Amino acid sequence: MYIPDTRNVPSASLRGTPSGASIYVAALGGKKASLAPERLPTLAGGLRDIELVEWDRAQLRYLDVSTRLADLMREQFQGHVPLDTQQVFTSGPLRVLESANMPAVLVEIGYLTNPDQERQLTGQEFQNTFAQAIIDTILRFRDYLDQNPERR
Amino acid sequence: MTRGRVGLAVLFVAIAAALAWVLFAGVPRWAARATTRPATTASTPAAPGRRIKARLFYVAESGQKLAGTEREVAYGEGTIEQAKEIVEAQIAPSVEPFVSAIPPGTTLRAIYLAPGGEAFVDFSGDISRAHPGGTLNELLTIYTIVDALSANLPAVTSVQILVDGKEVDTLAGHVDLRRALTRNLDIVE
């Protein structure tokens, strides 16, 4: 999971009206088939099957499980923290996600351009609720991986 | 004067006449053609007043997606000139009820088109400096340009955004601009 730096958290809307948290999953072109391992020589001698992938496309093999993580997070947020109407975006090659060699989502916790939400975002109670929802999501995701080891 | 000398004189006169024609008629005609030829192959500026309809993109009412709308833009001869006209119309300050995802003050520096249909669109640094930030806004800004070009110009297969003539990692920290992007319909209502 990658939570970005404070420069752009929370976000600002060009229309000024949206509110709620947004969850992003990377959208990368290409197919998993391109991740077929290649048999390459190793330093110790002999050959080994090695999966070669460009550094900035490492997220490609995790897109399905990252989407599952985003869904769990959305479920966990519901009833606890305000979600925007779009909720989960899979709209582009996000720089902070595409190189992550693990399941990864990007979370933006609200819109500063919404005055009501700006007040809420600065409150400790809301921040604690939000942090707890993220922790609970991670625990649920760990259980999911334990039950579905093939998706690790 | 012998018969041979008469023939030689006739031949000389004929050659002189031919040279005179080449010098005074043929060369000027060739020169005229040579000077006009580039004008037919070089890009021609838009004919004054001529306009076409193009699909431009603005921030949707929800603030979370783009909405396409048909607008009139100046006609440009050829793909590059038309691409310039479309981008200029797209980055122009928007009028109510439209809201543009392009930061104010952004200007177009140049557009290049590679043989494979990859368009390189070079903007002034304002597109990055004046950007409000946020992942969603960055997606909206970038795909306003990418979708405007690829939706209206079949010859454009992908778009790479440059800033001040250089390749950049991102506009505001989120969306990878190190490679050309293809049309994104998921972000359009």
mmCIF file of C-alpha atoms in Angstrom, chain B residues 56-158:
data_model
loop_
_atom_site.group_PDB
_atom_site.id
_atom_site.type_symbol
_atom_site.label_atom_id
_atom_site.label_comp_id
_atom_site.label_asym_id
_atom_site.label_seq_id
_atom_site.Cartn_x
_atom_site.Cartn_y
_atom_site.Cartn_z
ATOM 1 C CA LEU B 56 -13.457 18.918 -26.749
ATOM 2 C CA PHE B 57 -13.364 17.815 -23.128
ATOM 3 C CA TYR B 58 -14.206 19.678 -19.926
ATOM 4 C CA VAL B 59 -14.692 18.728 -16.285
ATOM 5 C CA ALA B 60 -18.048 17.025 -15.829
ATOM 6 C CA GLU B 61 -20.647 18.329 -13.394
ATOM 7 C CA SER B 62 -19.619 15.660 -10.877
ATOM 8 C CA GLY B 63 -16.045 16.998 -10.893
ATOM 9 C CA GLN B 64 -14.810 13.430 -11.190
ATOM 10 C CA LYS B 65 -14.837 12.766 -14.911
ATOM 11 C CA LEU B 66 -14.563 14.527 -18.243
ATOM 12 C CA ALA B 67 -17.522 15.346 -20.412
ATOM 13 C CA GLY B 68 -17.144 15.616 -24.178
ATOM 14 C CA THR B 69 -18.828 18.417 -26.056
ATOM 15 C CA GLU B 70 -18.859 19.370 -29.715
ATOM 16 C CA ARG B 71 -17.336 22.776 -30.414
ATOM 17 C CA GLU B 72 -16.237 24.658 -33.493
ATOM 18 C CA VAL B 73 -12.500 25.054 -33.913
ATOM 19 C CA ALA B 74 -10.447 26.663 -36.655
ATOM 20 C CA TYR B 75 -9.622 24.473 -39.632
ATOM 21 C CA GLY B 76 -5.996 23.481 -40.105
ATOM 22 C CA GLU B 77 -4.488 21.963 -43.241
ATOM 23 C CA GLY B 78 -3.017 18.580 -42.385
ATOM 24 C CA THR B 79 -2.848 16.621 -39.143
ATOM 25 C CA ILE B 80 -0.300 18.784 -37.341
ATOM 26 C CA GLU B 81 -1.986 22.090 -38.134
ATOM 27 C CA GLN B 82 -5.371 20.658 -37.151
ATOM 28 C CA ALA B 83 -3.878 19.238 -33.948
ATOM 29 C CA LYS B 84 -2.565 22.720 -33.089
ATOM 30 C CA GLU B 85 -5.991 24.261 -33.627
ATOM 31 C CA ILE B 86 -7.674 21.616 -31.461
ATOM 32 C CA VAL B 87 -5.193 21.993 -28.608
ATOM 33 C CA GLU B 88 -5.350 25.798 -28.791
ATOM 34 C CA ALA B 89 -9.143 25.610 -28.517
ATOM 35 C CA GLN B 90 -8.908 23.079 -25.701
ATOM 36 C CA ILE B 91 -6.508 25.121 -23.561
ATOM 37 C CA ALA B 92 -8.267 28.450 -24.136
ATOM 38 C CA PRO B 93 -9.988 29.824 -21.017
ATOM 39 C CA SER B 94 -13.354 28.127 -20.706
ATOM 40 C CA VAL B 95 -16.655 29.960 -20.636
ATOM 41 C CA GLU B 96 -19.536 29.030 -18.298
ATOM 42 C CA PRO B 97 -20.884 26.420 -17.902
ATOM 43 C CA PHE B 98 -17.685 24.663 -18.981
ATOM 44 C CA VAL B 99 -14.818 24.151 -16.530
ATOM 45 C CA SER B 100 -11.421 23.402 -18.004
ATOM 46 C CA ALA B 101 -8.988 20.963 -16.429
ATOM 47 C CA ILE B 102 -6.102 22.851 -18.028
ATOM 48 C CA PRO B 103 -4.330 25.199 -15.583
ATOM 49 C CA PRO B 104 -4.737 28.897 -16.467
ATOM 50 C CA GLY B 105 -1.884 30.472 -18.389
ATOM 51 C CA THR B 106 -0.887 27.230 -20.107
ATOM 52 C CA THR B 107 0.292 27.828 -23.666
ATOM 53 C CA LEU B 108 1.101 25.457 -26.502
ATOM 54 C CA ARG B 109 4.746 25.605 -27.605
ATOM 55 C CA ALA B 110 4.764 22.997 -30.358
ATOM 56 C CA ILE B 111 3.315 19.746 -31.628
ATOM 57 C CA TYR B 112 5.287 17.017 -33.361
ATOM 58 C CA LEU B 113 3.896 13.893 -34.992
ATOM 59 C CA ALA B 114 6.005 10.749 -35.320
ATOM 60 C CA PRO B 115 5.441 8.411 -38.286
ATOM 61 C CA GLY B 116 3.739 5.834 -36.068
ATOM 62 C CA GLY B 117 1.052 8.319 -34.999
ATOM 63 C CA GLU B 118 2.650 9.269 -31.682
ATOM 64 C CA ALA B 119 1.982 12.962 -31.057
ATOM 65 C CA PHE B 120 4.326 14.991 -28.843
ATOM 66 C CA VAL B 121 2.574 18.027 -27.396
ATOM 67 C CA ASP B 122 4.854 20.600 -25.808
ATOM 68 C CA PHE B 123 3.303 22.983 -23.243
ATOM 69 C CA SER B 124 4.649 25.900 -21.278
ATOM 70 C CA GLY B 125 5.654 25.174 -17.680
ATOM 71 C CA ASP B 126 2.400 26.712 -16.431
ATOM 72 C CA ILE B 127 0.671 23.393 -17.008
ATOM 73 C CA SER B 128 2.732 22.034 -14.135
ATOM 74 C CA ARG B 129 3.401 25.174 -12.011
ATOM 75 C CA ALA B 130 -0.234 26.281 -11.909
ATOM 76 C CA HIS B 131 -1.657 22.810 -11.448
ATOM 77 C CA PRO B 132 -3.906 22.503 -8.350
ATOM 78 C CA GLY B 133 -2.599 18.994 -7.569
ATOM 79 C CA GLY B 134 -4.459 15.833 -6.664
ATOM 80 C CA THR B 135 -4.488 12.559 -8.528
ATOM 81 C CA LEU B 136 -7.916 13.064 -10.035
ATOM 82 C CA ASN B 137 -7.190 16.574 -11.281
ATOM 83 C CA GLU B 138 -3.957 15.391 -12.837
ATOM 84 C CA LEU B 139 -5.778 12.584 -14.641
ATOM 85 C CA LEU B 140 -8.396 15.073 -15.858
ATOM 86 C CA THR B 141 -5.762 17.507 -17.141
ATOM 87 C CA ILE B 142 -3.763 14.884 -18.983
ATOM 88 C CA TYR B 143 -6.655 13.043 -20.560
ATOM 89 C CA THR B 144 -8.264 16.315 -21.653
ATOM 90 C CA ILE B 145 -5.334 16.644 -24.056
ATOM 91 C CA VAL B 146 -4.864 12.967 -24.897
ATOM 92 C CA ASP B 147 -8.546 12.371 -25.596
ATOM 93 C CA ALA B 148 -9.064 15.636 -27.504
ATOM 94 C CA LEU B 149 -6.352 14.702 -29.991
ATOM 95 C CA SER B 150 -7.062 11.003 -30.302
ATOM 96 C CA ALA B 151 -10.839 11.463 -30.498
ATOM 97 C CA ASN B 152 -10.650 13.981 -33.337
ATOM 98 C CA LEU B 153 -7.611 12.890 -35.326
ATOM 99 C CA PRO B 154 -7.529 9.243 -36.433
ATOM 100 C CA ALA B 155 -3.860 9.668 -37.393
ATOM 101 C CA VAL B 156 -2.972 10.258 -33.727
ATOM 102 C CA THR B 157 -2.638 6.921 -31.957
ATOM 103 C CA SER B 158 -1.045 8.126 -28.712
#
